CSV table of C-alpha atoms in Angstrom, one decimal:
chain,number,residue,atom,x,y,z
A,29,MET,CA,0.0,0.0,0.0
A,30,SER,CA,2.8,2.4,0.8
A,31,ASP,CA,4.4,1.6,-2.6
A,32,LEU,CA,1.2,2.7,-4.3
A,33,LYS,CA,1.4,6.0,-2.3
A,34,ASN,CA,5.0,6.5,-3.4
A,35,VAL,CA,4.2,5.9,-7.0
A,36,ASN,CA,1.2,8.3,-6.9
A,37,SER,CA,3.3,11.0,-5.2
A,38,GLU,CA,6.1,10.6,-7.7
A,39,HIS,CA,3.5,10.8,-10.5
A,40,ASP,CA,2.0,13.9,-9.0
A,41,SER,CA,5.3,15.7,-8.6
A,42,GLN,CA,6.1,15.2,-12.4
A,43,PRO,CA,5.1,18.1,-14.5
A,44,ASN,CA,1.8,17.5,-16.3
A,45,GLU,CA,2.7,18.0,-20.0
A,46,ILE,CA,-0.9,18.7,-21.0
A,47,ASN,CA,-1.3,21.4,-18.4
A,48,ASP,CA,2.0,22.9,-19.4
A,49,LEU,CA,0.9,22.9,-23.1
A,50,VAL,CA,-2.4,24.5,-22.3
A,51,ALA,CA,-0.8,27.1,-20.1
A,52,LYS,CA,1.7,28.0,-22.8
A,53,ASN,CA,-1.1,28.2,-25.4
A,54,VAL,CA,-3.3,30.3,-23.3
A,55,ASN,CA,-0.5,32.7,-22.5
A,56,ASN,CA,0.5,33.0,-26.2
A,57,TYR,CA,-3.1,33.5,-27.2
A,58,ILE,CA,-3.7,36.3,-24.7
A,59,ASN,CA,-0.4,38.0,-25.8
A,60,ALA,CA,-1.3,37.6,-29.5
A,61,LEU,CA,-4.6,39.5,-28.8
A,62,ASN,CA,-2.7,42.1,-26.8
A,63,LYS,CA,-5.1,41.6,-23.9
A,64,SER,CA,-4.1,41.8,-20.3
A,65,LYS,CA,-4.3,38.9,-17.9
A,66,LYS,CA,-6.7,41.0,-15.7
A,67,TRP,CA,-9.0,41.7,-18.6
A,68,THR,CA,-9.1,38.0,-19.5
A,69,TYR,CA,-9.9,36.6,-16.0
A,70,GLU,CA,-12.4,39.4,-15.3
A,71,ARG,CA,-14.3,38.9,-18.6
A,72,SER,CA,-14.2,35.1,-18.5
A,73,GLY,CA,-15.5,34.9,-14.9
A,74,ILE,CA,-12.5,32.7,-13.8
A,75,PRO,CA,-11.4,33.5,-10.3
A,76,LYS,CA,-8.0,35.3,-10.2
A,77,ALA,CA,-6.2,32.6,-8.3
A,78,THR,CA,-7.6,29.8,-10.6
A,79,PHE,CA,-6.6,31.8,-13.7
A,80,PHE,CA,-3.0,32.3,-12.6
A,81,ASN,CA,-2.8,28.6,-11.6
A,82,LEU,CA,-4.0,27.8,-15.1
A,83,LEU,CA,-1.3,30.0,-16.6
A,84,GLN,CA,1.3,28.1,-14.6
A,85,GLY,CA,-0.2,24.7,-15.6
A,86,LYS,CA,-1.5,23.9,-12.1
A,87,GLY,CA,-4.8,22.8,-10.9
A,88,ASP,CA,-7.8,21.5,-12.8
A,89,ILE,CA,-7.6,23.4,-16.1
A,90,ASN,CA,-10.6,21.6,-17.6
A,91,LYS,CA,-13.1,23.8,-15.7
A,92,SER,CA,-11.6,27.1,-17.0
A,93,ILE,CA,-10.9,26.3,-20.6
A,94,PRO,CA,-14.6,26.3,-21.6
A,95,LYS,CA,-14.9,29.8,-20.1
A,96,LEU,CA,-11.9,31.0,-22.1
A,97,ASN,CA,-13.4,29.4,-25.3
A,98,LYS,CA,-16.6,31.3,-24.7
A,99,LEU,CA,-14.9,34.6,-24.1
A,100,PHE,CA,-12.7,34.3,-27.2
A,101,ARG,CA,-15.5,32.7,-29.3
A,102,ILE,CA,-13.6,29.6,-30.0
A,103,ASN,CA,-15.8,26.8,-31.1
A,104,ASP,CA,-13.2,24.0,-30.9
A,105,PRO,CA,-13.2,22.6,-27.3
A,106,PHE,CA,-9.7,21.2,-27.8
A,107,TYR,CA,-8.2,24.4,-29.3
A,108,PHE,CA,-5.8,25.1,-26.4
A,109,TYR,CA,-4.9,21.4,-26.0
A,110,ARG,CA,-3.1,21.3,-29.4
A,111,GLU,CA,0.6,21.5,-30.0
A,112,ASP,CA,0.1,23.2,-33.4
A,113,ILE,CA,-2.2,26.0,-32.2
A,114,LYS,CA,-2.7,28.7,-34.8
A,115,LEU,CA,-2.7,32.0,-32.9
A,116,PRO,CA,-4.8,35.0,-34.0
A,117,ARG,CA,-3.0,37.8,-35.8
A,118,ASN,CA,-2.6,41.1,-34.0
A,119,LEU,CA,-3.9,44.3,-35.5
A,120,VAL,CA,-0.5,45.5,-36.6
A,121,ASP,CA,0.0,42.3,-38.7
A,122,ILE,CA,-3.4,42.7,-40.2
A,123,GLU,CA,-2.9,46.3,-41.2
A,124,ASN,CA,0.5,45.4,-42.7
A,125,ASP,CA,-1.3,42.9,-44.9
A,126,SER,CA,-3.3,45.5,-46.8
A,127,ILE,CA,-6.0,44.2,-49.1
A,128,LYS,CA,-4.7,46.6,-51.8
A,129,ASN,CA,-1.2,45.1,-51.6
A,130,PHE,CA,-2.6,41.6,-51.7
A,131,SER,CA,-4.9,42.2,-54.6
A,132,ALA,CA,-2.3,44.2,-56.6
A,133,ALA,CA,0.1,41.3,-56.3
A,134,SER,CA,-2.5,38.9,-57.6
A,135,PHE,CA,-3.8,41.3,-60.3
A,136,ASN,CA,-3.3,39.7,-63.8
A,137,GLY,CA,-2.2,42.9,-65.5
A,138,THR,CA,-5.3,43.6,-67.6
A,139,ASP,CA,-7.0,46.9,-67.3
A,140,ASN,CA,-10.3,45.7,-65.8
A,141,GLU,CA,-12.9,48.4,-65.0
A,142,ASN,CA,-14.7,46.1,-62.5
A,143,PHE,CA,-11.5,45.6,-60.5
A,144,LYS,CA,-10.9,49.4,-60.4
A,145,GLU,CA,-14.5,50.1,-59.3
A,146,THR,CA,-14.3,47.4,-56.6
A,147,MET,CA,-11.0,48.8,-55.3
A,148,SER,CA,-12.5,52.3,-55.3
A,149,ILE,CA,-15.5,51.1,-53.3
A,150,LEU,CA,-13.3,49.2,-50.9
A,151,ASP,CA,-11.1,52.3,-50.4
A,152,ASP,CA,-14.2,54.3,-49.6
A,153,ALA,CA,-15.4,51.7,-47.1
A,154,ILE,CA,-12.1,51.7,-45.4
A,155,ASN,CA,-12.0,55.5,-45.2
A,156,MET,CA,-15.6,55.5,-43.7
A,157,ILE,CA,-14.5,53.0,-41.0
A,158,HIS,CA,-11.5,55.2,-40.1
A,159,ILE,CA,-13.8,58.2,-39.9
A,160,LEU,CA,-16.3,56.4,-37.7
A,161,LYS,CA,-13.5,55.1,-35.5
A,162,SER,CA,-12.2,58.7,-35.0
A,163,ALA,CA,-15.7,60.0,-34.3
A,164,LYS,CA,-16.2,57.3,-31.7
A,165,GLU,CA,-13.0,58.2,-30.0
A,166,LEU,CA,-13.9,61.9,-29.9
A,167,GLY,CA,-17.2,61.4,-28.3
């Protein structure tokens, strides 16, 4: 019986690889979104101590992950459990990947009026979004 206790205590003292993987993925995900840890645990409804234990790979992570999935609108319940997690792109990366640059690179070289009109409409829509964003910030 004492041998069984020793085996269990040795097993418990070994780092849990799944918890460590989930902790790393959650940390990386939060950093990719440029959100604070406080913002995340407050919005998810996870108690502060439980959240920081999760980030260290400690405790029962299975109770907290569904709350994070709901907060971040992740439909895959095993998203944070994967080794090959695809992190969201941050705003700077998205802005650097301008739709105009992408479409110009794939443009076949013909002078197409539909393409020009589409790009003009897209440019107007982007400008309107910037104006609305500025107006929202002002008041």
